Coordinates of C-alpha atoms in Angstrom, one line a residue:
M830 CA -35.8 -70.7 -19.7
S831 CA -34.5 -68.5 -22.4
M832 CA -31.1 -66.4 -22.6
K833 CA -33.2 -63.2 -22.3
F834 CA -34.2 -64.3 -18.7
W835 CA -30.6 -65.1 -17.8
K836 CA -28.6 -61.8 -19.3
R837 CA -31.5 -60.0 -17.4
T838 CA -31.9 -62.1 -14.2
T839 CA -27.6 -62.0 -13.9
A840 CA -27.4 -58.0 -14.0
L841 CA -30.5 -58.0 -11.6
I842 CA -27.7 -59.7 -9.4
A843 CA -24.8 -57.4 -9.6
M844 CA -26.9 -53.9 -9.6
L845 CA -28.3 -55.4 -5.9
C846 CA -24.4 -56.8 -5.0
L847 CA -23.6 -53.4 -5.5
S848 CA -26.1 -51.2 -4.4
A849 CA -25.1 -53.9 -1.6
C850 CA -22.0 -52.0 -1.3
Q851 CA -23.4 -48.8 -1.2
H852 CA -25.0 -49.5 1.7
G853 CA -25.2 -46.5 4.1
M854 CA -23.2 -44.1 1.8
D855 CA -24.3 -40.2 1.1
P856 CA -24.8 -39.3 -2.0
V857 CA -21.8 -38.3 -4.5
A858 CA -21.1 -34.4 -3.4
F859 CA -19.2 -31.8 -6.0
H860 CA -17.3 -29.5 -4.2
A861 CA -17.5 -26.4 -6.3
D862 CA -14.9 -24.5 -4.7
G863 CA -12.9 -25.2 -1.6
R864 CA -10.5 -28.0 -0.6
P865 CA -12.6 -30.2 1.8
P866 CA -10.6 -31.5 4.1
K867 CA -11.0 -35.0 3.7
L868 CA -11.6 -37.5 0.9
S869 CA -14.9 -39.2 2.7
D870 CA -16.4 -35.6 2.0
W871 CA -16.1 -36.3 -1.7
H872 CA -18.4 -39.6 -0.8
V873 CA -16.4 -40.9 -4.3
V874 CA -14.4 -43.6 -2.4
E875 CA -14.9 -44.6 1.0
V876 CA -14.0 -47.5 3.2
R877 CA -16.2 -50.0 4.8
D878 CA -16.4 -53.5 5.8
G879 CA -12.7 -53.6 5.3
K880 CA -13.1 -52.5 1.6
L881 CA -12.5 -49.4 -0.1
Q882 CA -15.8 -49.3 -1.8
L883 CA -17.4 -47.5 -4.4
N884 CA -20.2 -45.3 -4.4
Q885 CA -23.5 -45.6 -6.9
G886 CA -22.1 -43.5 -10.6
V887 CA -18.7 -44.1 -9.8
V888 CA -18.0 -45.4 -12.8
P889 CA -14.1 -47.8 -12.3
Y890 CA -11.4 -47.1 -15.5
N891 CA -8.3 -48.5 -16.5
L892 CA -5.5 -47.8 -19.2
N893 CA -3.9 -49.9 -21.6
T894 CA -0.9 -48.8 -20.8
P895 CA -0.3 -46.9 -17.3
L896 CA 2.3 -44.1 -15.6
F897 CA 4.9 -45.3 -13.7
T898 CA 4.4 -44.3 -10.4
D899 CA 7.3 -46.7 -8.5
Y900 CA 5.6 -49.6 -9.4
A901 CA 2.0 -48.3 -7.2
H902 CA -0.3 -49.9 -8.1
K903 CA -4.1 -47.8 -8.8
L904 CA -8.3 -47.4 -8.9
R905 CA -9.1 -44.9 -11.4
T906 CA -13.0 -43.2 -11.1
I907 CA -15.2 -41.5 -12.7
W908 CA -18.7 -39.1 -11.3
M909 CA -20.6 -37.4 -13.0
P910 CA -23.1 -35.3 -12.4
K911 CA -27.3 -37.3 -13.7
G912 CA -27.5 -35.6 -17.1
V913 CA -24.5 -34.7 -18.1
S914 CA -21.9 -36.7 -21.2
A915 CA -18.1 -36.5 -21.8
K916 CA -17.8 -36.0 -25.6
Y917 CA -15.8 -37.8 -27.2
D918 CA -12.6 -37.0 -29.5
P919 CA -10.5 -39.6 -31.3
N920 CA -7.3 -37.5 -29.8
D921 CA -7.1 -35.6 -27.5
T922 CA -9.0 -36.0 -23.3
F923 CA -12.6 -36.1 -23.1
D924 CA -14.4 -32.9 -23.1
F925 CA -15.5 -33.6 -19.4
P926 CA -18.7 -31.1 -18.1
V927 CA -18.1 -29.4 -15.5
G928 CA -19.3 -31.3 -12.2
T929 CA -16.9 -34.3 -13.3
V930 CA -15.2 -35.1 -10.4
I931 CA -12.5 -38.2 -11.5
S932 CA -9.7 -40.3 -8.6
K933 CA -6.7 -42.2 -8.6
T934 CA -6.0 -44.2 -5.2
F935 CA -2.8 -45.5 -5.1
Y936 CA -2.0 -48.3 -3.6
Y937 CA 1.1 -51.5 -3.2
P938 CA 0.3 -55.5 -1.7
K939 CA 0.9 -56.3 1.1
T940 CA 3.9 -58.2 1.4
A941 CA 3.5 -61.8 3.1
D942 CA 4.7 -60.8 6.9
G943 CA 3.0 -57.5 6.4
K944 CA 5.7 -55.8 8.0
A945 CA 4.9 -51.5 8.4
G946 CA 6.8 -49.8 5.5
D947 CA 7.3 -52.6 3.6
V948 CA 4.7 -52.9 -0.1
A949 CA 5.5 -55.7 -2.5
R950 CA 6.5 -54.4 -5.9
T951 CA 4.9 -56.8 -8.2
Y952 CA 2.3 -56.7 -11.1
D953 CA 0.1 -59.2 -10.4
S954 CA -3.0 -57.4 -9.1
S955 CA -5.5 -60.3 -9.2
H956 CA -5.7 -59.9 -4.9
D957 CA -5.9 -56.7 -4.6
F958 CA -9.9 -56.4 -5.8
A959 CA -13.0 -56.7 -3.6
G960 CA -15.5 -56.1 -6.1
E961 CA -14.9 -53.0 -7.9
G962 CA -13.4 -51.9 -5.2
L963 CA -9.8 -52.8 -3.2
D964 CA -9.7 -55.1 -0.4
L965 CA -8.2 -53.6 2.4
A966 CA -6.5 -57.4 3.6
Q967 CA -4.1 -57.4 0.8
V968 CA -3.3 -53.6 -0.4
H969 CA -1.9 -50.5 1.5
L970 CA -3.5 -47.2 1.0
V971 CA -1.0 -44.3 -0.3
E972 CA -2.8 -41.2 -1.1
T973 CA -6.2 -40.4 -3.2
R974 CA -5.6 -37.8 -6.1
I975 CA -9.0 -35.9 -6.8
L976 CA -8.9 -33.8 -10.2
V977 CA -12.8 -32.1 -10.4
H978 CA -13.8 -29.7 -13.3
R979 CA -15.2 -26.4 -11.3
T980 CA -16.8 -23.8 -13.6
D981 CA -13.1 -22.5 -13.5
G982 CA -11.5 -25.2 -14.8
W983 CA -9.9 -27.8 -13.7
A984 CA -8.8 -29.0 -10.0
A985 CA -6.0 -31.3 -8.4
I986 CA -6.7 -32.5 -4.6
P987 CA -4.0 -34.8 -3.4
Y988 CA -5.1 -36.7 0.1
V989 CA -3.0 -38.8 1.7
W990 CA -4.7 -41.7 3.8
N991 CA -3.3 -41.9 7.8
D992 CA -1.5 -45.2 9.4
A993 CA -5.1 -46.5 10.3
Q994 CA -5.9 -47.5 6.3
T995 CA -9.7 -45.1 7.4
E996 CA -9.1 -41.9 6.1
A997 CA -7.5 -40.2 4.3
D998 CA -6.3 -36.1 5.0
L999 CA -5.7 -33.3 2.6
A1000 CA -1.8 -32.6 1.7
R1001 CA -2.3 -29.0 -0.6
T1002 CA 2.0 -29.1 0.5
G1003 CA 2.4 -32.5 -0.6
A1004 CA 3.8 -35.6 1.9
V1005 CA 7.0 -38.1 1.7
L1006 CA 6.6 -41.1 2.7
P1007 CA 9.6 -44.0 3.1
L1008 CA 8.4 -47.3 1.7
T1009 CA 10.5 -49.7 1.1
L1010 CA 9.8 -51.8 -2.1
V1011 CA 9.9 -56.3 -1.6
A1012 CA 10.8 -58.3 -4.6
A1013 CA 9.5 -61.8 -5.1
D1014 CA 13.2 -62.6 -4.4
S1015 CA 12.8 -61.1 -1.0
S1016 CA 15.0 -57.9 -2.6
R1017 CA 14.9 -55.0 -0.6
E1018 CA 15.0 -51.0 -2.0
D1019 CA 13.8 -48.0 0.2
F1020 CA 12.6 -45.0 -1.2
N1021 CA 10.7 -42.2 -0.4
Y1022 CA 7.2 -42.2 -1.8
V1023 CA 6.4 -38.0 -3.1
V1024 CA 3.2 -37.2 -2.7
P1025 CA 3.1 -33.8 -5.0
D1026 CA 1.6 -30.9 -4.0
E1027 CA -0.6 -29.0 -5.7
S1028 CA 1.9 -26.9 -7.9
Q1029 CA 3.3 -29.9 -9.4
C1030 CA 0.7 -31.6 -10.3
S1031 CA 0.2 -28.6 -13.1
S1032 CA 3.6 -29.0 -14.9
C1033 CA 2.3 -33.1 -15.3
H1034 CA -2.0 -31.3 -16.4
A1035 CA -0.5 -28.8 -17.5
Q1036 CA -1.6 -29.3 -21.6
D1037 CA -0.9 -26.0 -22.7
W1038 CA 1.8 -24.8 -21.2
V1039 CA 0.6 -20.9 -22.2
T1040 CA -2.5 -20.8 -20.7
R1041 CA -0.8 -23.6 -17.8
K1042 CA -4.5 -24.4 -17.4
I1043 CA -4.9 -28.5 -16.4
H1044 CA -6.6 -31.6 -17.6
P1045 CA -7.2 -35.2 -16.9
I1046 CA -4.1 -37.3 -18.8
G1047 CA -5.4 -40.4 -19.0
P1048 CA -9.3 -40.0 -19.8
K1049 CA -8.3 -40.5 -24.1
A1050 CA -10.0 -42.8 -26.5
R1051 CA -6.3 -44.7 -26.9
H1052 CA -5.8 -45.6 -23.8
L1053 CA -9.5 -45.9 -22.7
N1054 CA -10.0 -49.0 -25.2
R1055 CA -10.0 -52.2 -23.9
T1056 CA -12.5 -54.4 -21.7
Y1057 CA -12.8 -53.7 -17.8
H1058 CA -13.8 -56.3 -15.1
Y1059 CA -17.3 -54.5 -14.2
A1060 CA -19.4 -55.8 -11.9
S1061 CA -21.5 -57.0 -14.1
G1062 CA -19.0 -58.5 -16.2
E1063 CA -16.2 -58.2 -19.1
E1064 CA -16.9 -54.9 -21.4
N1065 CA -14.8 -52.5 -23.5
Q1066 CA -14.6 -49.3 -21.2
L1067 CA -16.2 -46.5 -24.2
E1068 CA -18.9 -48.6 -24.3
H1069 CA -19.7 -48.6 -20.8
L1070 CA -19.1 -45.3 -20.9
M1071 CA -21.5 -44.7 -23.4
K1072 CA -24.1 -47.0 -21.6
V1073 CA -24.1 -45.7 -18.8
G1074 CA -24.3 -42.0 -19.9
Y1075 CA -21.1 -40.3 -19.2
L1076 CA -19.9 -40.2 -23.1
T1077 CA -21.3 -39.4 -26.8
G1078 CA -20.0 -39.9 -29.5
A1079 CA -18.1 -42.7 -28.9
P1080 CA -17.8 -45.2 -32.0
A1081 CA -17.5 -48.6 -32.0
P1082 CA -14.2 -49.8 -30.5
A1083 CA -12.6 -51.2 -33.4
Q1084 CA -12.6 -48.0 -34.8
A1085 CA -11.2 -45.9 -32.0
P1086 CA -7.6 -45.2 -31.3
S1087 CA -5.6 -47.6 -28.9
N1088 CA -2.4 -48.2 -27.9
A1089 CA -0.4 -51.4 -27.1
N1090 CA -0.1 -52.8 -23.1
W1091 CA 3.4 -52.4 -23.1
M1092 CA 3.8 -55.2 -21.4
D1093 CA 1.8 -57.5 -23.7
E1094 CA 4.4 -59.1 -25.9
H1095 CA 2.2 -60.2 -29.1
A1096 CA 2.4 -56.6 -29.6
S1097 CA 5.0 -55.5 -32.0
L1098 CA 8.3 -53.6 -29.3
D1099 CA 8.1 -50.8 -31.6
A1100 CA 3.8 -49.8 -30.1
R1101 CA 5.1 -51.1 -26.9
A1102 CA 7.7 -48.6 -26.4
R1103 CA 5.7 -45.6 -27.9
A1104 CA 2.6 -46.5 -25.8
Y1105 CA 5.1 -46.3 -22.5
L1106 CA 6.7 -42.7 -24.0
D1107 CA 3.0 -41.2 -24.8
I1108 CA 1.8 -42.6 -21.3
N1109 CA 4.9 -41.3 -19.5
C1110 CA 6.4 -38.8 -20.9
G1111 CA 4.2 -37.4 -23.8
H1112 CA 2.0 -34.9 -21.2
C1113 CA 5.1 -33.0 -20.9
H1114 CA 7.2 -33.6 -24.9
N1115 CA 4.7 -33.1 -26.8
P1116 CA 4.2 -29.0 -29.2
K1117 CA 2.1 -27.6 -26.2
G1118 CA 3.6 -29.2 -23.2
A1119 CA 5.8 -27.9 -20.1
A1120 CA 9.4 -29.3 -22.4
N1121 CA 8.0 -28.1 -25.5
T1122 CA 10.9 -25.9 -25.6
T1123 CA 13.4 -29.1 -26.1
A1124 CA 11.7 -30.2 -29.7
L1125 CA 11.4 -33.9 -28.4
T1126 CA 8.1 -35.1 -28.9
L1127 CA 7.4 -38.1 -27.4
D1128 CA 3.5 -38.1 -27.8
A1129 CA 1.5 -40.1 -29.9
S1130 CA 1.6 -38.3 -32.8
A1131 CA 5.3 -38.3 -33.0
P1132 CA 6.1 -39.1 -36.7
E1133 CA 9.9 -41.7 -35.7
D1134 CA 12.8 -38.8 -36.9
R1135 CA 14.3 -36.1 -34.9
H1136 CA 10.7 -35.3 -33.2
L1137 CA 10.5 -38.4 -31.8
G1138 CA 15.1 -37.8 -30.8
V1139 CA 16.5 -39.9 -33.7
C1140 CA 19.9 -38.4 -34.0
K1141 CA 18.6 -35.2 -32.4
P1142 CA 21.0 -33.4 -29.8
P1143 CA 19.8 -32.3 -27.2
V1144 CA 18.5 -28.7 -26.1
A1145 CA 18.7 -28.1 -23.1
A1146 CA 19.1 -31.2 -20.5
G1147 CA 22.5 -29.7 -19.3
R1148 CA 24.0 -32.6 -17.0
G1149 CA 21.2 -34.5 -18.0
T1150 CA 22.6 -35.8 -21.0
G1151 CA 25.4 -37.7 -19.5
D1152 CA 27.8 -36.7 -22.3
H1153 CA 25.5 -38.7 -24.8
M1154 CA 25.8 -36.7 -28.5
F1155 CA 21.6 -37.5 -29.4
D1156 CA 18.6 -37.7 -27.3
I1157 CA 18.4 -41.9 -29.2
V1158 CA 20.7 -43.4 -30.7
P1159 CA 19.7 -46.0 -33.5
G1160 CA 20.9 -49.3 -32.1
K1161 CA 23.1 -48.5 -29.2
P1162 CA 20.7 -47.8 -26.4
D1163 CA 23.8 -47.1 -23.6
D1164 CA 24.4 -43.9 -26.2
S1165 CA 21.1 -42.8 -25.8
I1166 CA 20.4 -39.8 -23.4
L1167 CA 16.3 -41.1 -23.3
S1168 CA 17.3 -44.4 -22.2
Y1169 CA 20.2 -42.9 -20.2
R1170 CA 17.9 -40.7 -18.1
M1171 CA 14.9 -43.2 -17.7
N1172 CA 17.6 -45.1 -15.4
S1173 CA 18.1 -42.7 -13.2
A1174 CA 17.2 -41.4 -9.9
D1175 CA 19.3 -38.9 -9.4
P1176 CA 17.0 -35.2 -9.3
G1177 CA 19.0 -33.2 -11.6
E1178 CA 19.5 -36.1 -14.4
M1179 CA 16.0 -38.2 -14.1
M1180 CA 13.4 -38.6 -16.8
P1181 CA 10.5 -38.2 -16.0
E1182 CA 11.8 -35.1 -13.4
I1183 CA 8.6 -35.7 -11.0
G1184 CA 6.7 -38.7 -9.8
R1185 CA 9.4 -41.4 -9.4
S1186 CA 12.1 -41.9 -7.1
T1187 CA 12.7 -45.3 -8.7
V1188 CA 14.0 -46.6 -11.5
H1189 CA 11.7 -48.4 -13.2
R1190 CA 13.5 -51.4 -14.6
E1191 CA 11.6 -52.9 -16.9
G1192 CA 10.1 -49.7 -19.1
V1193 CA 14.1 -49.0 -19.2
A1194 CA 15.0 -52.9 -20.9
L1195 CA 11.4 -52.1 -22.9
I1196 CA 13.1 -49.2 -24.2
K1197 CA 16.1 -49.9 -24.4
A1198 CA 14.9 -52.8 -26.7
W1199 CA 13.3 -50.8 -28.4
I1200 CA 16.3 -48.3 -29.3
A1201 CA 18.5 -51.5 -30.4
A1202 CA 16.6 -52.8 -33.5
Q1203 CA 16.5 -48.9 -34.7
P1204 CA 18.3 -49.8 -38.2
G1205 CA 20.6 -46.7 -38.6
S1206 CA 23.1 -45.2 -37.1
C1207 CA 24.3 -41.2 -35.8
V1208 CA 27.2 -38.3 -37.7
A1209 CA 27.6 -36.3 -34.8
I1210 CA 28.6 -32.6 -36.3
H1211 CA 31.7 -30.8 -34.6

């Protein structure tokens, strides 16, 4: 038998398996207005047979370096109506058509003893998935955020999962969920997981602080240019989105930008740190973003000079400076405002200001190592 035959057979089996997983689901619903009270009203992801399953046409994706949210794991998906596609952009968020529904489900791996309120602090996601969905025997669902593109722009709608893990309910005013992170060494850290309300969503998702219109953050070429293990096998995400008709105009992956994985020690320290700052800080710290008055630019476009904070005095950091003189002091992370604010969980000092209640220890260590490796010095002007 030919290789072509086996490829076709494998693809057919994958499609049949996927169809079996979607058995009984109503088609994905695009709600042109309003705030549906239940996540299941969208029919994007639903709990069935002990799994959080993806509906037909719902495509999962991941980012080279993800935004940190209190060590939560995330399942991201895109769905579009038939006959429309997003337009590729090499730098900015893709131009998604009206009708697009993007979901992001936040969850944690369960601890070994399964104690209520305890969640695992781990980067290991090998036990999370059942096909392209999530195995609820292994994970605890927290929230799912919907971004829907309507005729008047994007709308952000948060949903919080119930204790039974059967449904997520609309949470327009947000929520505060007490949880405990449990590490592999059994150390424990109590924290409040904060689900943002609808107005808080705009503080990160408003790419232009003048218009305040929100947009997705993650679906950019440099974040998506990586492989993903789909039901049909591993494939580059840009190529897969083109193949299924969800994207037009993308070049070959080798010609598209690609951020580093911040955890990939084979990548340069500079590439890893810049990728981390880009996804965690760049959506606000850019010339049009919410933090544009700070003169601190942390997205991928920033040159490595005062725009990036090197020897730059703070503009409006208040007590968030920690009495330090410059955003970044080359070679001296403990004298730098950037790492100081990242290492704080005090609401008056911490950066980012929302989206986390805990300190990302490994992220802070990365940025400190990056600052420590920078040559040069700063001279304070009195």
